[in-house]
XYZ file of C-alpha atoms in Angstrom:
380
model
C 0.000 0.000 0.000
C 1.282 3.457 -0.850
C 1.499 5.870 2.079
C -1.228 8.496 2.035
C -0.178 12.141 1.741
C 0.220 14.104 4.959
C -2.619 16.397 5.986
C -1.999 20.139 5.552
C -1.314 22.013 8.774
C -3.989 24.710 8.462
C -7.654 24.483 7.512
C -9.861 27.271 6.201
C -11.440 28.894 9.262
C -14.821 28.866 7.534
C -14.812 26.009 5.000
C -18.121 27.022 3.402
C -17.662 27.129 -0.381
C -21.157 26.112 -1.521
C -22.593 27.995 -4.498
C -25.980 28.254 -2.849
C -26.957 28.657 -0.156
C -23.604 30.343 0.296
C -21.420 31.184 3.292
C -22.958 33.495 5.867
C -21.341 36.921 6.287
C -18.238 37.011 8.496
C -19.215 37.371 12.140
C -22.776 36.174 11.506
C -24.672 34.702 14.433
C -28.346 33.847 14.671
C -28.297 35.504 18.073
C -27.531 38.839 16.408
C -30.638 38.861 14.206
C -33.408 41.290 15.108
C -36.442 39.333 16.277
C -39.073 41.967 17.021
C -40.884 41.195 13.743
C -41.062 37.451 14.408
C -44.461 36.139 15.387
C -46.049 39.274 13.952
C -48.069 39.642 10.778
C -46.032 40.739 7.783
C -48.858 43.236 7.286
C -48.439 44.728 10.739
C -46.696 48.074 11.086
C -43.424 46.452 12.138
C -43.693 43.813 9.401
C -44.214 46.380 6.654
C -41.488 48.592 8.119
C -38.880 45.817 8.100
C -39.783 44.656 4.598
C -39.589 48.232 3.312
C -36.265 48.720 5.105
C -34.884 45.587 3.432
C -35.935 46.953 0.040
C -34.411 50.351 0.815
C -31.099 48.736 1.804
C -31.009 46.735 -1.437
C -31.652 49.899 -3.435
C -28.907 51.765 -1.574
C -26.274 49.062 -1.929
C -27.082 48.434 -5.587
C -27.070 52.155 -6.428
C -30.355 51.405 -8.145
C -31.989 54.382 -9.881
C -35.395 55.559 -8.707
C -36.821 54.447 -12.066
C -36.409 50.791 -11.050
C -38.710 48.982 -8.633
C -37.669 46.217 -6.204
C -40.041 43.524 -5.005
C -39.617 40.581 -2.638
C -41.351 37.567 -4.186
C -41.762 33.829 -3.450
C -39.729 30.978 -4.871
C -36.143 32.262 -4.730
C -34.536 33.413 -7.990
C -36.415 30.748 -9.926
C -39.770 32.073 -8.751
C -38.779 35.650 -9.535
C -37.615 34.820 -13.054
C -40.627 32.660 -13.835
C -42.888 35.444 -12.546
C -41.274 37.785 -15.071
C -41.589 35.256 -17.903
C -45.208 34.376 -17.210
C -46.354 37.990 -16.884
C -44.432 39.676 -19.710
C -43.528 37.224 -22.469
C -45.699 36.698 -25.528
C -46.018 40.327 -26.600
C -43.261 39.883 -29.205
C -40.702 37.278 -30.269
C -38.386 35.706 -27.716
C -34.686 34.850 -27.765
C -33.232 32.621 -25.058
C -29.508 32.262 -24.383
C -28.299 29.069 -22.716
C -24.782 28.111 -21.739
C -25.552 26.253 -18.518
C -28.374 24.462 -16.735
C -30.433 27.409 -15.509
C -30.431 29.070 -18.918
C -31.621 25.734 -20.302
C -34.377 25.796 -17.707
C -35.687 29.069 -19.120
C -35.615 27.520 -22.604
C -37.739 24.642 -21.318
C -40.214 27.017 -19.679
C -40.547 29.124 -22.812
C -41.037 26.122 -25.101
C -42.922 23.542 -23.067
C -44.829 25.616 -20.529
C -45.609 28.875 -22.312
C -45.724 27.205 -25.760
C -43.650 29.972 -27.331
C -41.302 29.376 -30.244
C -38.134 31.120 -29.077
C -34.898 31.505 -30.935
C -32.397 29.547 -28.856
C -28.720 30.491 -28.872
C -26.580 27.927 -27.059
C -22.978 27.379 -26.073
C -21.273 24.487 -24.323
C -20.362 24.591 -20.644
C -17.357 26.854 -20.245
C -18.180 28.898 -23.334
C -20.224 32.028 -24.038
C -22.384 32.240 -27.181
C -21.800 34.922 -29.785
C -23.662 37.827 -28.233
C -23.485 39.857 -31.455
C -26.028 37.516 -33.042
C -28.830 38.431 -30.630
C -31.900 40.005 -32.251
C -32.975 42.810 -29.955
C -36.324 43.263 -31.664
C -37.221 40.275 -29.468
C -37.343 39.867 -25.716
C -34.034 38.354 -24.608
C -33.567 35.975 -21.665
C -30.099 35.198 -20.275
C -28.133 34.444 -17.130
C -25.735 37.259 -16.253
C -23.503 34.827 -14.377
C -23.955 31.140 -15.095
C -23.727 29.581 -11.636
C -23.291 26.030 -12.925
C -20.761 26.790 -15.677
C -18.682 29.615 -14.238
C -19.323 31.739 -17.345
C -20.679 35.286 -17.266
C -21.350 38.067 -19.720
C -18.356 40.435 -19.490
C -20.483 43.589 -19.329
C -23.639 45.138 -20.724
C -22.117 46.663 -23.857
C -23.789 44.041 -26.051
C -27.244 45.255 -24.985
C -28.249 48.204 -27.208
C -29.802 51.363 -25.792
C -32.372 51.386 -28.602
C -33.509 47.791 -28.096
C -37.129 47.094 -28.953
C -37.448 44.000 -26.776
C -36.904 43.671 -23.059
C -33.725 42.341 -21.458
C -34.426 39.667 -18.826
C -31.330 39.007 -16.695
C -31.226 36.094 -14.292
C -28.563 37.780 -12.169
C -28.658 35.629 -9.062
C -24.889 35.039 -8.848
C -24.059 38.499 -10.181
C -25.975 41.025 -8.070
C -23.623 42.566 -5.457
C -20.619 40.953 -7.209
C -20.360 43.095 -10.360
C -21.194 46.702 -11.210
C -24.415 46.150 -13.175
C -25.542 48.636 -15.850
C -29.122 49.175 -14.783
C -29.967 51.206 -17.878
C -29.352 48.034 -19.891
C -31.474 45.765 -17.698
C -35.262 45.824 -17.921
C -35.830 42.839 -15.643
C -33.366 41.431 -13.109
C -33.826 38.656 -10.584
C -31.710 37.273 -7.770
C -31.940 35.661 -4.351
C -30.416 36.557 -1.005
C -28.798 33.119 -0.715
C -25.984 33.915 -3.166
C -23.636 36.904 -2.737
C -25.308 38.060 0.489
C -25.176 34.609 2.077
C -28.834 34.889 3.036
C -31.459 32.192 3.402
C -33.302 30.575 0.490
C -36.963 30.610 -0.440
C -37.342 34.285 -1.375
C -36.553 35.973 -4.665
C -36.024 39.586 -5.595
C -37.573 41.046 -8.745
C -36.235 44.319 -10.156
C -38.248 46.053 -12.861
C -37.105 48.933 -15.019
C -39.591 51.395 -16.551
C -39.851 49.486 -19.844
C -40.849 46.334 -17.967
C -43.534 48.245 -16.079
C -44.813 49.620 -19.383
C -45.051 46.056 -20.722
C -47.006 44.879 -17.689
C -49.485 47.724 -17.970
C -49.996 47.424 -21.726
C -50.026 43.659 -22.286
C -52.122 40.801 -20.893
C -50.759 37.267 -21.407
C -52.930 34.676 -23.120
C -52.418 32.126 -20.352
C -53.840 32.134 -16.800
C -51.541 33.363 -14.044
C -51.167 31.733 -10.621
C -51.918 34.089 -7.757
C -48.257 34.269 -6.692
C -47.319 35.609 -10.163
C -49.862 38.435 -10.335
C -48.247 41.867 -10.383
C -51.239 43.816 -11.681
C -54.314 45.205 -9.945
C -57.132 46.916 -11.851
C -54.980 47.354 -14.928
C -52.072 49.012 -13.111
C -48.900 47.753 -11.504
C -49.514 46.598 -7.926
C -47.150 49.168 -6.421
C -47.541 47.726 -2.931
C -45.485 44.694 -3.953
C -42.525 47.029 -4.401
C -43.009 48.676 -1.024
C -42.920 45.523 1.064
C -46.526 44.346 0.666
C -45.584 40.870 -0.478
C -47.889 38.726 -2.598
C -47.732 35.850 -0.120
C -46.485 35.452 3.443
C -42.698 35.855 3.678
C -40.434 34.409 6.332
C -39.671 37.390 8.531
C -36.708 35.454 9.907
C -35.276 35.231 6.381
C -35.982 38.946 5.930
C -34.129 39.779 9.150
C -31.257 37.567 8.015
C -31.111 39.471 4.706
C -31.155 42.781 6.580
C -28.191 41.593 8.665
C -26.243 40.779 5.482
C -27.173 44.078 3.838
C -26.149 46.073 6.900
C -22.847 44.181 6.938
C -22.401 45.023 3.263
C -23.061 48.670 3.993
C -20.441 48.628 6.766
C -17.731 47.319 4.442
C -18.322 49.959 1.766
C -21.542 48.979 0.035
C -21.468 47.547 -3.467
C -17.837 48.570 -3.967
C -16.790 46.729 -0.822
C -18.726 43.598 -1.737
C -17.325 43.600 -5.262
C -13.781 44.079 -3.952
C -14.111 41.023 -1.712
C -15.362 38.859 -4.586
C -12.559 40.117 -6.811
C -9.928 39.324 -4.160
C -11.325 35.835 -3.647
C -11.387 35.099 -7.364
C -7.811 36.366 -7.724
C -6.657 34.118 -4.868
C -8.279 31.100 -6.519
C -6.776 32.064 -9.895
C -3.346 31.949 -8.255
C -4.034 28.464 -6.897
C -5.094 27.258 -10.333
C -2.104 28.848 -12.085
C 0.306 27.049 -9.751
C -1.094 23.563 -10.493
C -0.902 21.815 -13.845
C -3.681 19.376 -12.915
C -6.197 22.132 -12.188
C -7.816 24.460 -14.722
C -10.728 26.797 -15.347
C -13.782 25.455 -17.154
C -14.254 29.004 -18.483
C -11.019 29.517 -20.396
C -11.705 33.127 -21.416
C -10.883 35.318 -18.423
C -13.146 38.125 -19.692
C -16.211 35.885 -19.320
C -15.053 33.900 -16.284
C -17.206 34.121 -13.174
C -15.779 35.764 -10.084
C -18.357 34.126 -7.845
C -19.194 30.562 -8.893
C -15.777 29.532 -10.196
C -15.873 26.161 -11.979
C -12.650 24.173 -12.235
C -11.490 21.205 -14.276
C -9.474 18.412 -12.663
C -7.095 16.454 -14.876
C -8.355 12.940 -15.542
C -11.376 13.330 -13.286
C -14.737 11.719 -13.829
C -17.862 12.069 -11.694
C -16.797 9.293 -9.305
C -13.351 10.813 -8.796
C -14.825 14.247 -8.057
C -17.259 12.702 -5.576
C -14.334 11.041 -3.775
C -12.277 14.261 -3.960
C -15.044 16.410 -2.478
C -15.896 13.752 0.109
C -12.327 13.693 1.394
C -12.368 17.444 1.938
C -15.732 17.350 3.671
C -14.688 14.490 5.987
C -11.695 16.553 7.126
C -13.801 19.691 7.563
C -11.556 21.497 5.091
C -14.110 22.390 2.411
C -17.821 21.763 2.071
C -19.888 21.399 -1.126
C -17.155 21.893 -3.741
C -18.205 19.261 -6.305
C -19.393 20.717 -9.609
C -23.063 20.902 -10.508
C -24.625 17.569 -11.456
C -25.305 18.549 -15.091
C -21.919 20.202 -15.637
C -18.701 18.483 -16.752
C -17.013 16.672 -13.869
C -14.982 19.123 -11.814
C -14.997 21.428 -8.822
C -16.979 24.568 -8.070
C -15.639 27.044 -5.518
C -17.806 29.954 -4.406
C -15.789 33.184 -4.251
C -18.549 35.625 -3.372
C -18.196 38.424 -0.847
C -19.119 36.441 2.265
C -16.085 34.158 1.817
C -12.808 35.325 3.382
C -9.795 35.496 1.060
C -7.611 33.826 3.697
C -9.871 30.762 3.490
C -9.487 30.599 -0.296
C -5.715 30.793 0.155
C -5.779 28.047 2.787
C -7.717 25.829 0.397
C -4.789 25.314 -2.011
C -2.826 22.729 0.031
C -6.050 20.878 0.788
C -6.849 20.584 -2.909
C -3.369 19.113 -3.400
C -3.944 16.669 -0.541
C -7.369 15.552 -1.780
C -6.133 15.133 -5.351
C -3.131 13.070 -4.290
C -5.178 11.029 -1.809
C -7.902 10.255 -4.356
C -5.235 9.034 -6.779
C -3.330 6.972 -4.207
C -3.980 3.219 -4.495
C -4.957 1.541 -1.251
C -4.884 -2.086 -0.192
C -8.002 -4.118 -0.914
């Protein structure tokens, strides 16, 4: 039997590298959450006040213009994006971009559920489709940052100012991690569980003025579930964007999001959050560059995610990655680092703002150990 490699001396202090739900903010404790709103109606004065405060904090940190509305909706990012699709698509042609599993999910919804006939522009995992081929006379659906492929759009320059259709950005792994051009985005969705490290179950829907105009001028041909209805008496239900949620929210999840947003404000707002993600991604890039058996699934740095970073492992198949990730978890060195089930076999390391750069740096020797251990033959 070959001797197993020695364990590294130092572990990441917080070995939470899941791509959702993601690591809690540094210093987080459940004991520090405000609890006055718990056990109260979300329609009570304190309930409405806390929901509105959460929305105001999101607006402040995102530097969101007053022209854009923010609503807290059910169903995490998926619910928010499907709400946008169900309420606004069908007025004109549709183009869907897919380079990972969630983009493919929106293709499936458009084709099989809404019975539309979208133009589908695809690229393989690790690649970005040719964005110059997009027809902006149609409504365009895309993921700003592909969580399961580690590929993002580099910026918003490819979205024209004079577009006729609406831009629908599933931005769940991008919001608070990149400076987003809000004048280019008509609809954006995300969830607190990504860059903020919040709890799951709630989505955030951001509507620009062109999206509101669509809602108020177009009625879909299909029936809408109650949780998708954004209109009341022919006008936008403005209360939704002031904290009057469509269904009952978890006030504990809201308080948890407020904690994360207040932390983000303390470290410099959007700029501070972005800087932390950038530093984490740079630290992981250094680890990859120093190892010939490790690589980036997204080869083009300009379109490489700085949050959900997907890595290739030389010679690895699904079983090897499962063993690799299991070794790290057993040692308490890294949790949830196996790639997404539909993606090519590899690793996925979350580098969002709630992760500490020192923990990314400490991960390098543990990746070496797990790789060598998984390849070491053992006695039967």
